[in-house]
Short mmCIF file of N, CA and C in Angstrom, two decimals:
data_model
loop_
_atom_site.label_atom_id
_atom_site.label_comp_id
_atom_site.label_asym_id
_atom_site.label_seq_id
_atom_site.Cartn_x
_atom_site.Cartn_y
_atom_site.Cartn_z
N GLN A 1133 0.85 -1.19 0.00
CA GLN A 1133 0.00 0.00 0.00
C GLN A 1133 0.88 1.24 0.00
N VAL A 1134 0.65 2.12 -0.95
CA VAL A 1134 1.41 3.35 -1.06
C VAL A 1134 0.53 4.49 -0.58
N ASP A 1135 0.96 5.16 0.47
CA ASP A 1135 0.16 6.23 1.06
C ASP A 1135 0.53 7.61 0.56
N LEU A 1136 1.80 7.79 0.19
CA LEU A 1136 2.29 9.09 -0.26
C LEU A 1136 3.03 8.88 -1.58
N VAL A 1137 2.68 9.64 -2.59
CA VAL A 1137 3.28 9.49 -3.91
C VAL A 1137 3.87 10.82 -4.35
N GLU A 1138 5.21 10.83 -4.46
CA GLU A 1138 5.90 12.05 -4.88
C GLU A 1138 6.04 12.10 -6.39
N SER A 1139 6.16 13.29 -6.93
CA SER A 1139 6.44 13.48 -8.35
C SER A 1139 7.12 14.83 -8.53
N GLY A 1140 7.75 15.01 -9.67
CA GLY A 1140 8.33 16.30 -10.01
C GLY A 1140 9.84 16.39 -9.92
N GLY A 1141 10.51 15.33 -9.51
CA GLY A 1141 11.96 15.38 -9.44
C GLY A 1141 12.58 15.33 -10.83
N GLY A 1142 13.91 15.44 -10.86
CA GLY A 1142 14.63 15.38 -12.13
C GLY A 1142 15.93 16.15 -12.05
N TRP A 1143 16.32 16.65 -13.20
CA TRP A 1143 17.61 17.33 -13.34
C TRP A 1143 17.37 18.79 -13.69
N VAL A 1144 18.19 19.67 -13.10
CA VAL A 1144 18.09 21.10 -13.39
C VAL A 1144 19.46 21.73 -13.23
N GLN A 1145 19.71 22.78 -13.95
CA GLN A 1145 20.97 23.51 -13.80
C GLN A 1145 20.90 24.43 -12.59
N ALA A 1146 22.06 24.73 -12.05
CA ALA A 1146 22.13 25.64 -10.90
C ALA A 1146 21.46 26.97 -11.25
N GLY A 1147 20.70 27.46 -10.29
CA GLY A 1147 19.95 28.69 -10.50
C GLY A 1147 18.53 28.45 -10.99
N GLY A 1148 18.25 27.22 -11.36
CA GLY A 1148 16.93 26.89 -11.88
C GLY A 1148 15.91 26.61 -10.79
N SER A 1149 14.72 26.24 -11.22
CA SER A 1149 13.61 25.98 -10.32
C SER A 1149 12.99 24.62 -10.60
N MET A 1150 12.31 24.12 -9.59
CA MET A 1150 11.64 22.83 -9.72
C MET A 1150 10.53 22.79 -8.69
N ARG A 1151 9.43 22.11 -9.01
CA ARG A 1151 8.36 21.94 -8.04
C ARG A 1151 8.10 20.46 -7.83
N LEU A 1152 8.11 20.07 -6.57
CA LEU A 1152 7.78 18.70 -6.19
C LEU A 1152 6.34 18.66 -5.69
N SER A 1153 5.68 17.55 -5.96
CA SER A 1153 4.32 17.33 -5.47
C SER A 1153 4.27 16.02 -4.72
N CYS A 1154 3.38 15.96 -3.74
CA CYS A 1154 3.18 14.73 -2.98
C CYS A 1154 1.69 14.56 -2.75
N ALA A 1155 1.14 13.54 -3.36
CA ALA A 1155 -0.28 13.23 -3.19
C ALA A 1155 -0.43 12.25 -2.03
N SER A 1156 -1.29 12.60 -1.09
CA SER A 1156 -1.52 11.75 0.08
C SER A 1156 -2.81 10.97 -0.08
N PHE A 1157 -2.73 9.68 0.21
CA PHE A 1157 -3.91 8.84 0.19
C PHE A 1157 -4.33 8.48 1.62
N ILE A 1158 -3.77 9.20 2.58
CA ILE A 1158 -4.09 9.01 3.99
C ILE A 1158 -5.22 9.99 4.33
N ARG A 1159 -6.26 9.48 4.98
CA ARG A 1159 -7.40 10.32 5.32
C ARG A 1159 -7.66 10.28 6.81
N PRO A 1160 -8.16 11.38 7.43
CA PRO A 1160 -8.38 12.66 6.75
C PRO A 1160 -7.10 13.48 6.66
N PHE A 1161 -6.87 14.07 5.51
CA PHE A 1161 -5.65 14.84 5.26
C PHE A 1161 -5.47 15.96 6.26
N ALA A 1162 -6.56 16.54 6.71
CA ALA A 1162 -6.50 17.68 7.63
C ALA A 1162 -5.95 17.33 9.00
N LEU A 1163 -5.78 16.06 9.31
CA LEU A 1163 -5.22 15.67 10.60
C LEU A 1163 -3.72 15.47 10.55
N TYR A 1164 -3.10 15.80 9.42
CA TYR A 1164 -1.68 15.52 9.24
C TYR A 1164 -0.90 16.78 8.90
N ALA A 1165 0.19 16.97 9.63
CA ALA A 1165 1.20 17.91 9.18
C ALA A 1165 1.97 17.21 8.06
N MET A 1166 2.40 17.98 7.08
CA MET A 1166 3.09 17.41 5.93
C MET A 1166 4.46 18.05 5.80
N GLY A 1167 5.38 17.29 5.25
CA GLY A 1167 6.71 17.86 5.13
C GLY A 1167 7.54 17.23 4.04
N TRP A 1168 8.71 17.80 3.87
CA TRP A 1168 9.71 17.28 2.95
C TRP A 1168 11.04 17.16 3.70
N HIS A 1169 11.66 16.04 3.50
CA HIS A 1169 13.02 15.82 3.97
C HIS A 1169 13.87 15.49 2.74
N ARG A 1170 15.18 15.52 2.91
CA ARG A 1170 16.07 15.11 1.82
C ARG A 1170 17.27 14.36 2.36
N GLN A 1171 17.83 13.53 1.52
CA GLN A 1171 19.02 12.76 1.90
C GLN A 1171 19.99 12.74 0.74
N ALA A 1172 21.15 13.33 0.96
CA ALA A 1172 22.21 13.33 -0.04
C ALA A 1172 23.10 12.11 0.19
N PRO A 1173 23.83 11.66 -0.82
CA PRO A 1173 24.70 10.50 -0.67
C PRO A 1173 25.68 10.68 0.49
N GLY A 1174 25.73 9.69 1.37
CA GLY A 1174 26.66 9.73 2.48
C GLY A 1174 26.25 10.61 3.63
N LYS A 1175 25.05 11.18 3.56
CA LYS A 1175 24.59 12.08 4.61
C LYS A 1175 23.30 11.58 5.22
N GLN A 1176 23.00 12.10 6.40
CA GLN A 1176 21.74 11.73 7.06
C GLN A 1176 20.57 12.48 6.42
N ARG A 1177 19.41 11.88 6.57
CA ARG A 1177 18.19 12.53 6.10
C ARG A 1177 17.95 13.77 6.96
N GLU A 1178 17.59 14.87 6.31
CA GLU A 1178 17.40 16.12 7.04
C GLU A 1178 16.08 16.77 6.64
N LEU A 1179 15.52 17.51 7.60
CA LEU A 1179 14.29 18.24 7.35
C LEU A 1179 14.54 19.38 6.37
N VAL A 1180 13.64 19.52 5.41
CA VAL A 1180 13.67 20.66 4.50
C VAL A 1180 12.59 21.67 4.88
N ALA A 1181 11.36 21.18 5.01
CA ALA A 1181 10.24 22.08 5.32
C ALA A 1181 9.07 21.27 5.84
N MET A 1182 8.25 21.92 6.68
CA MET A 1182 7.04 21.31 7.20
C MET A 1182 5.91 22.31 7.12
N ILE A 1183 4.66 21.81 7.04
CA ILE A 1183 3.49 22.68 7.02
C ILE A 1183 2.37 22.01 7.79
N THR A 1184 1.72 22.77 8.66
CA THR A 1184 0.61 22.24 9.44
C THR A 1184 -0.68 22.31 8.61
N PRO A 1185 -1.74 21.66 9.09
CA PRO A 1185 -3.01 21.77 8.37
C PRO A 1185 -3.50 23.20 8.24
N GLY A 1186 -3.16 24.04 9.21
CA GLY A 1186 -3.57 25.44 9.17
C GLY A 1186 -2.68 26.33 8.34
N GLY A 1187 -1.55 25.78 7.86
CA GLY A 1187 -0.69 26.54 6.97
C GLY A 1187 0.57 27.13 7.61
N SER A 1188 0.80 26.86 8.88
CA SER A 1188 2.05 27.32 9.50
C SER A 1188 3.21 26.52 8.92
N THR A 1189 4.31 27.21 8.68
CA THR A 1189 5.44 26.56 8.01
C THR A 1189 6.72 26.65 8.83
N GLN A 1190 7.62 25.74 8.52
CA GLN A 1190 8.95 25.68 9.14
C GLN A 1190 9.93 25.29 8.06
N TYR A 1191 11.10 25.94 8.03
CA TYR A 1191 12.10 25.65 7.01
C TYR A 1191 13.47 25.44 7.62
N ALA A 1192 14.25 24.62 6.95
CA ALA A 1192 15.67 24.53 7.29
C ALA A 1192 16.34 25.84 6.90
N ASP A 1193 17.34 26.24 7.67
CA ASP A 1193 18.03 27.50 7.39
C ASP A 1193 18.60 27.52 5.97
N SER A 1194 19.04 26.37 5.50
CA SER A 1194 19.71 26.30 4.21
C SER A 1194 18.78 26.57 3.02
N VAL A 1195 17.47 26.51 3.24
CA VAL A 1195 16.53 26.71 2.13
C VAL A 1195 15.63 27.92 2.32
N LYS A 1196 15.72 28.58 3.45
CA LYS A 1196 14.88 29.75 3.70
C LYS A 1196 15.09 30.80 2.61
N GLY A 1197 13.99 31.34 2.11
CA GLY A 1197 14.07 32.35 1.06
C GLY A 1197 14.15 31.77 -0.34
N ARG A 1198 14.41 30.48 -0.45
CA ARG A 1198 14.51 29.84 -1.77
C ARG A 1198 13.39 28.82 -2.01
N PHE A 1199 13.01 28.10 -0.97
CA PHE A 1199 12.00 27.05 -1.08
C PHE A 1199 10.70 27.52 -0.41
N THR A 1200 9.59 27.06 -0.96
CA THR A 1200 8.28 27.35 -0.38
C THR A 1200 7.45 26.08 -0.33
N ILE A 1201 6.98 25.75 0.85
CA ILE A 1201 6.09 24.60 1.00
C ILE A 1201 4.65 25.10 1.05
N SER A 1202 3.75 24.36 0.43
CA SER A 1202 2.34 24.71 0.46
C SER A 1202 1.52 23.44 0.39
N ARG A 1203 0.24 23.56 0.70
CA ARG A 1203 -0.63 22.40 0.64
C ARG A 1203 -1.99 22.80 0.10
N ASP A 1204 -2.61 21.89 -0.61
CA ASP A 1204 -3.97 22.06 -1.10
C ASP A 1204 -4.80 20.98 -0.43
N ASN A 1205 -5.52 21.37 0.61
CA ASN A 1205 -6.28 20.37 1.37
C ASN A 1205 -7.40 19.74 0.54
N SER A 1206 -7.90 20.46 -0.45
CA SER A 1206 -8.96 19.90 -1.29
C SER A 1206 -8.45 18.79 -2.20
N LYS A 1207 -7.13 18.80 -2.45
CA LYS A 1207 -6.52 17.78 -3.31
C LYS A 1207 -5.64 16.81 -2.52
N SER A 1208 -5.58 17.02 -1.20
CA SER A 1208 -4.73 16.17 -0.34
C SER A 1208 -3.31 16.09 -0.89
N THR A 1209 -2.78 17.24 -1.24
CA THR A 1209 -1.48 17.30 -1.88
C THR A 1209 -0.63 18.40 -1.23
N VAL A 1210 0.64 18.11 -1.08
CA VAL A 1210 1.59 19.09 -0.59
C VAL A 1210 2.63 19.34 -1.68
N TYR A 1211 3.10 20.58 -1.75
CA TYR A 1211 4.04 20.98 -2.79
C TYR A 1211 5.31 21.56 -2.16
N LEU A 1212 6.39 21.47 -2.91
CA LEU A 1212 7.63 22.14 -2.54
C LEU A 1212 8.14 22.86 -3.77
N GLN A 1213 8.03 24.18 -3.76
CA GLN A 1213 8.57 25.00 -4.85
C GLN A 1213 10.01 25.34 -4.49
N MET A 1214 10.91 24.97 -5.36
CA MET A 1214 12.34 25.17 -5.10
C MET A 1214 12.90 26.12 -6.15
N ASN A 1215 13.40 27.25 -5.71
CA ASN A 1215 13.99 28.24 -6.59
C ASN A 1215 15.48 28.41 -6.26
N SER A 1216 16.19 29.01 -7.19
CA SER A 1216 17.64 29.26 -7.00
C SER A 1216 18.35 27.99 -6.53
N LEU A 1217 18.08 26.91 -7.19
CA LEU A 1217 18.66 25.63 -6.79
C LEU A 1217 20.17 25.63 -6.97
N GLN A 1218 20.83 24.97 -6.04
CA GLN A 1218 22.28 24.87 -6.04
C GLN A 1218 22.70 23.41 -6.03
N PRO A 1219 23.92 23.10 -6.46
CA PRO A 1219 24.36 21.70 -6.46
C PRO A 1219 24.22 21.02 -5.11
N GLU A 1220 24.37 21.78 -4.04
CA GLU A 1220 24.24 21.18 -2.70
C GLU A 1220 22.81 20.80 -2.36
N ASP A 1221 21.85 21.18 -3.20
CA ASP A 1221 20.47 20.75 -3.02
C ASP A 1221 20.22 19.37 -3.61
N THR A 1222 21.21 18.83 -4.31
CA THR A 1222 21.08 17.50 -4.89
C THR A 1222 20.87 16.46 -3.81
N ALA A 1223 19.80 15.70 -3.94
CA ALA A 1223 19.44 14.70 -2.93
C ALA A 1223 18.20 13.94 -3.39
N VAL A 1224 17.89 12.90 -2.66
CA VAL A 1224 16.57 12.27 -2.79
C VAL A 1224 15.64 13.00 -1.82
N TYR A 1225 14.54 13.47 -2.32
CA TYR A 1225 13.58 14.22 -1.52
C TYR A 1225 12.41 13.30 -1.16
N TYR A 1226 12.11 13.28 0.13
CA TYR A 1226 11.05 12.42 0.65
C TYR A 1226 9.93 13.26 1.23
N CYS A 1227 8.72 12.92 0.87
CA CYS A 1227 7.54 13.49 1.48
C CYS A 1227 7.22 12.72 2.76
N ASN A 1228 6.74 13.42 3.77
CA ASN A 1228 6.30 12.74 4.98
C ASN A 1228 5.00 13.33 5.49
N SER A 1229 4.23 12.48 6.18
CA SER A 1229 3.03 12.94 6.86
C SER A 1229 3.16 12.60 8.34
N ASP A 1230 2.77 13.51 9.20
CA ASP A 1230 2.84 13.32 10.65
C ASP A 1230 1.46 13.50 11.25
N HIS A 1231 0.92 12.44 11.84
CA HIS A 1231 -0.40 12.55 12.48
C HIS A 1231 -0.30 13.49 13.67
N LEU A 1232 -1.20 14.44 13.76
CA LEU A 1232 -1.11 15.47 14.79
C LEU A 1232 -1.29 14.90 16.19
N GLY A 1233 -2.02 13.81 16.31
CA GLY A 1233 -2.25 13.23 17.63
C GLY A 1233 -1.18 12.23 18.02
N SER A 1234 -1.04 11.18 17.24
CA SER A 1234 -0.12 10.09 17.57
C SER A 1234 1.32 10.36 17.19
N ARG A 1235 1.53 11.36 16.34
CA ARG A 1235 2.87 11.68 15.81
C ARG A 1235 3.39 10.59 14.88
N ALA A 1236 2.55 9.64 14.53
CA ALA A 1236 2.98 8.58 13.60
C ALA A 1236 3.39 9.21 12.28
N ARG A 1237 4.47 8.74 11.73
CA ARG A 1237 5.02 9.32 10.50
C ARG A 1237 4.99 8.29 9.38
N ASN A 1238 4.56 8.73 8.23
CA ASN A 1238 4.63 7.93 7.00
C ASN A 1238 5.56 8.61 6.01
N TRP A 1239 6.20 7.80 5.18
CA TRP A 1239 7.14 8.31 4.19
C TRP A 1239 6.71 7.93 2.79
N GLY A 1240 7.02 8.82 1.86
CA GLY A 1240 6.89 8.49 0.46
C GLY A 1240 8.11 7.71 -0.01
N GLN A 1241 8.12 7.35 -1.27
CA GLN A 1241 9.20 6.52 -1.80
C GLN A 1241 10.43 7.33 -2.18
N GLY A 1242 10.29 8.64 -2.26
CA GLY A 1242 11.41 9.51 -2.59
C GLY A 1242 11.48 9.83 -4.07
N THR A 1243 11.98 11.02 -4.36
CA THR A 1243 12.19 11.42 -5.75
C THR A 1243 13.55 12.12 -5.85
N GLN A 1244 14.31 11.77 -6.86
CA GLN A 1244 15.67 12.30 -7.01
C GLN A 1244 15.64 13.71 -7.61
N VAL A 1245 16.38 14.60 -6.98
CA VAL A 1245 16.60 15.95 -7.51
C VAL A 1245 18.10 16.12 -7.72
N THR A 1246 18.49 16.43 -8.93
CA THR A 1246 19.90 16.62 -9.26
C THR A 1246 20.10 18.01 -9.83
N VAL A 1247 21.00 18.76 -9.21
CA VAL A 1247 21.30 20.13 -9.64
C VAL A 1247 22.74 20.15 -10.13
N SER A 1248 22.94 20.50 -11.38
CA SER A 1248 24.29 20.52 -11.94
C SER A 1248 24.83 21.94 -11.96
N SER A 1249 26.14 22.05 -11.79
CA SER A 1249 26.78 23.37 -11.77
C SER A 1249 27.15 23.83 -13.16
#
């Protein structure tokens, strides 16, 4: 059973933009905070951004001002708009959902983002 399905990864040149999408099949969507993490080769998985059902957001310092997380509750989908991409943004990006009550976390399968210099 696949609960979170990411799309939108690929290759882009430095300075370019990309938008990731994550469709959630977990219901009700409004009970889950949603987020994006990333994992580069040889590094630990790290938080990129999170968004609550009400729209409050949190970002890693490394992406503030460049990335924007948003959600469309009517489509049960979360987005990550990435601008001014740099080679250090290269990683597998994972969508996650966090139940507001139990804190149970689900992960998507990941999507590769490659930024070339």
